[in-house]
Amino acid sequence: MQPTGHLRGDAVRVAGDARQRFYDSRGYGRPLDGNEIALSRVEAAHLLFRGDLSGVALAPDADPVGFERFFIESAAAADRFAVRYLVYADLRDRGFYLSPAREPWPGGDADVADAVDFVAYQRGSTPDTGDVKYPVQVVGERESLRAAGLVGRTLAVVDEESDITYFAATEGRIEGATDYEPPERLDGVLLSDRVVVWDAPDPLYERGFYGQPLTGRAAAVEGAIQLSLVEAASLAADGVLSLSASVGAAGDGSVGTADGTTPDGPAAAVVARGRDVEGERFDRRLAVYKRLRAADAVPKTGFKFGADFRTYLDVETVEDLPHSEHLVRVVDADHRFSPRELSLDVRLAGGVRKEMVFALTSVEGGEGGDGDTPEDAGDAVRDADVEWLSVGRLTP
């Protein structure tokens, strides 16, 4: 005869030999006095589904109900019960012991974030050992989740057909080995959305992988390099790039001299143009670009992959260019992911054999408001806070 549970608040209490039967042998629930245990609703539902509980009484002196009635009542009483149950049951079927980690469910004493729903222990471990393998956050397909604070969590996304996709969110580490120092001085012309350096030294592109050469069949012009605005702003902020002329924004036909670009110098001129072209995102992308270059990685546009940058960790020469290792998408520190957005990014990165990294970036000041021209382009970079988040598919 299987035991019966009794609902008390949000916990199902089971007496008799429940501690030995469920907690000691299979890690269900939390021990109470004697041999009694308290189960969360999702644990009780799983035991009902397996036939290990004969029923649960929903009120004192009430007749016990089976899985169907208990499931419906719990879905009405407990937030997001259905999606949590699906993930709990799936991980149990995969051989993991789990403990609920979010109030008001009992159990789970692991030190995890409030958003974590339950912890899955290392195979062979029990709640007594506390050897956590996966801190699991359950997310429905139509929910959103904050990008900040995801590092260290396992995301279990439940889609509309109740299939579950798991993602591992870890700290992104991008550390390169590209040994290249730009020249002390470059002269360029600021166009509407890029900078041309007419007499760039060969190593700027060949070794540093800056810009793109102006090339063509039977070209009579040599050494001309087109820099993106973010590349140019970075070089100007480092005091490398100066401007000999400036074409008006959006090709308005005006041409200015170097002195006419901006009274604050070439770096501010390029940053101002970047904000005109891209808005406040330019400051965040510039901050991330600078961080990647400082880590001896080479960031190039990730446009073909729907990202902000792709990265090369060790460039010796573009003639023998290695495979790029990461896709980097720059998002605001307060960004909220939709699971569909996250899945698309991770799937695409995996399909082209790259790691998907999100740069969560906040920039204090320099966001492009009226009269917000910095004295130098280093303002946005110095004040930026960047958190690196790597997300990949996981099979528990």
CSV table of C-alpha atoms in Angstrom, one decimal, residues 137-270:
chain,number,residue,atom,x,y,z
A,137,GLN,CA,16.1,28.5,-13.8
A,138,VAL,CA,13.0,27.5,-15.6
A,139,VAL,CA,11.8,29.8,-18.3
A,140,GLY,CA,8.7,29.6,-20.5
A,141,GLU,CA,9.0,30.3,-24.2
A,142,ARG,CA,7.1,33.6,-24.0
A,143,GLU,CA,8.7,34.9,-20.8
A,144,SER,CA,11.7,37.1,-20.7
A,145,LEU,CA,14.8,37.0,-18.5
A,146,ARG,CA,17.3,39.5,-17.3
A,147,ALA,CA,20.7,39.3,-18.9
A,148,ALA,CA,22.4,40.6,-15.8
A,149,GLY,CA,23.2,37.9,-13.2
A,150,LEU,CA,22.7,34.9,-15.5
A,151,VAL,CA,26.3,33.7,-15.0
A,152,GLY,CA,26.4,30.3,-13.3
A,153,ARG,CA,22.9,29.3,-14.1
A,154,THR,CA,21.4,26.5,-16.2
A,155,LEU,CA,18.4,27.8,-18.2
A,156,ALA,CA,15.7,25.3,-18.9
A,157,VAL,CA,13.4,26.8,-21.6
A,158,VAL,CA,10.0,25.1,-22.0
A,159,ASP,CA,8.5,25.8,-25.4
A,160,GLU,CA,4.8,25.8,-26.4
A,161,GLU,CA,4.9,22.1,-27.2
A,162,SER,CA,6.5,21.3,-23.8
A,163,ASP,CA,9.9,20.4,-25.2
A,164,ILE,CA,12.8,21.5,-23.1
A,165,THR,CA,16.0,23.2,-24.3
A,166,TYR,CA,18.8,23.6,-21.8
A,167,PHE,CA,21.4,26.4,-21.9
A,168,ALA,CA,24.5,26.9,-19.8
A,169,ALA,CA,25.3,30.5,-18.9
A,170,THR,CA,28.9,31.0,-17.9
A,171,GLU,CA,31.3,33.8,-17.5
A,172,GLY,CA,32.7,34.7,-21.0
A,173,ARG,CA,36.4,34.9,-21.2
A,174,ILE,CA,38.0,36.3,-24.3
A,175,GLU,CA,41.8,36.5,-24.1
A,176,GLY,CA,43.9,36.7,-27.2
A,177,ALA,CA,47.5,36.4,-28.2
A,178,THR,CA,47.8,38.9,-31.0
A,179,ASP,CA,51.1,40.8,-30.7
A,180,TYR,CA,50.7,44.0,-32.6
A,181,GLU,CA,51.1,47.7,-31.7
A,182,PRO,CA,49.7,50.3,-34.1
A,183,PRO,CA,52.0,53.0,-35.5
A,184,GLU,CA,52.5,56.2,-33.6
A,185,ARG,CA,50.6,58.3,-36.2
A,186,LEU,CA,48.0,57.8,-38.9
A,187,ASP,CA,46.2,60.5,-40.9
A,188,GLY,CA,42.7,59.9,-42.1
A,189,VAL,CA,39.7,61.5,-43.7
A,190,LEU,CA,36.3,61.2,-41.9
A,191,LEU,CA,33.6,60.2,-44.3
A,192,SER,CA,29.9,59.9,-43.5
A,193,ASP,CA,30.2,56.5,-41.8
A,194,ARG,CA,33.9,55.4,-42.0
A,195,VAL,CA,37.4,56.8,-42.1
A,196,VAL,CA,39.9,56.4,-45.0
A,197,VAL,CA,43.6,56.3,-44.3
A,198,TRP,CA,45.4,56.9,-47.6
A,199,ASP,CA,48.9,55.9,-46.8
A,200,ALA,CA,48.5,53.2,-44.1
A,201,PRO,CA,51.5,51.1,-43.4
A,202,ASP,CA,51.1,47.5,-44.5
A,203,PRO,CA,51.2,46.0,-41.0
A,204,LEU,CA,48.1,47.9,-39.9
A,205,TYR,CA,46.0,45.5,-42.0
A,206,GLU,CA,48.4,42.6,-42.5
A,207,ARG,CA,49.3,42.2,-38.8
A,208,GLY,CA,46.8,44.2,-36.8
A,209,PHE,CA,43.8,43.3,-39.0
A,210,TYR,CA,42.6,46.9,-38.9
A,211,GLY,CA,40.2,48.0,-41.6
A,212,GLN,CA,39.8,46.8,-45.1
A,213,PRO,CA,42.0,47.7,-48.0
A,214,LEU,CA,40.7,49.7,-51.0
A,215,THR,CA,41.5,47.2,-53.6
A,216,GLY,CA,40.6,46.3,-57.2
A,217,ARG,CA,42.1,45.0,-60.4
A,218,ALA,CA,44.9,47.1,-61.8
A,219,ALA,CA,44.6,49.5,-58.8
A,220,ALA,CA,46.9,52.5,-59.1
A,221,VAL,CA,46.4,53.4,-55.4
A,222,GLU,CA,48.2,51.5,-52.8
A,223,GLY,CA,48.1,51.6,-49.0
A,224,ALA,CA,44.6,53.0,-48.7
A,225,ILE,CA,42.6,51.4,-45.8
A,226,GLN,CA,39.0,52.0,-44.8
A,227,LEU,CA,38.4,51.9,-41.1
A,228,SER,CA,35.0,51.4,-39.5
A,229,LEU,CA,34.0,54.2,-37.1
A,230,VAL,CA,34.5,52.0,-34.1
A,231,GLU,CA,38.1,51.1,-35.3
A,232,ALA,CA,38.8,54.8,-36.0
A,233,ALA,CA,37.4,56.0,-32.7
A,234,SER,CA,39.6,53.5,-30.8
A,235,LEU,CA,42.7,54.5,-32.7
A,236,ALA,CA,41.9,58.2,-32.3
A,237,ALA,CA,41.3,57.8,-28.5
A,238,ASP,CA,44.7,56.2,-28.2
A,239,GLY,CA,46.2,59.2,-29.9
A,240,VAL,CA,47.2,57.3,-33.1
A,241,LEU,CA,44.7,58.7,-35.6
A,242,SER,CA,44.4,62.3,-36.7
A,243,LEU,CA,42.0,63.7,-39.3
A,244,SER,CA,43.1,65.9,-42.2
A,245,ALA,CA,39.5,66.5,-43.4
A,246,SER,CA,35.9,65.6,-42.6
A,247,VAL,CA,33.0,65.0,-45.0
A,248,GLY,CA,29.6,66.2,-43.5
A,249,ALA,CA,27.4,63.7,-41.9
A,250,ALA,CA,25.2,61.6,-44.2
A,251,GLY,CA,27.1,63.0,-47.2
A,252,ASP,CA,25.6,66.5,-47.0
A,253,GLY,CA,28.3,67.7,-49.4
A,254,SER,CA,30.3,69.8,-46.9
A,255,VAL,CA,34.0,69.2,-46.4
A,256,GLY,CA,35.8,70.5,-43.4
A,257,THR,CA,39.5,70.8,-42.6
A,258,ALA,CA,41.1,69.1,-39.7
A,259,ASP,CA,40.6,72.1,-37.5
A,260,GLY,CA,36.9,72.1,-38.5
A,261,THR,CA,36.1,68.6,-37.4
A,262,THR,CA,35.5,69.5,-33.8
A,263,PRO,CA,37.3,71.8,-31.3
A,264,ASP,CA,37.9,68.7,-29.1
A,265,GLY,CA,40.0,66.8,-31.6
A,266,PRO,CA,39.7,63.8,-33.9
A,267,ALA,CA,38.6,61.3,-31.3
A,268,ALA,CA,35.6,63.4,-30.4
A,269,ALA,CA,34.8,64.0,-34.0
A,270,VAL,CA,34.7,60.3,-34.8
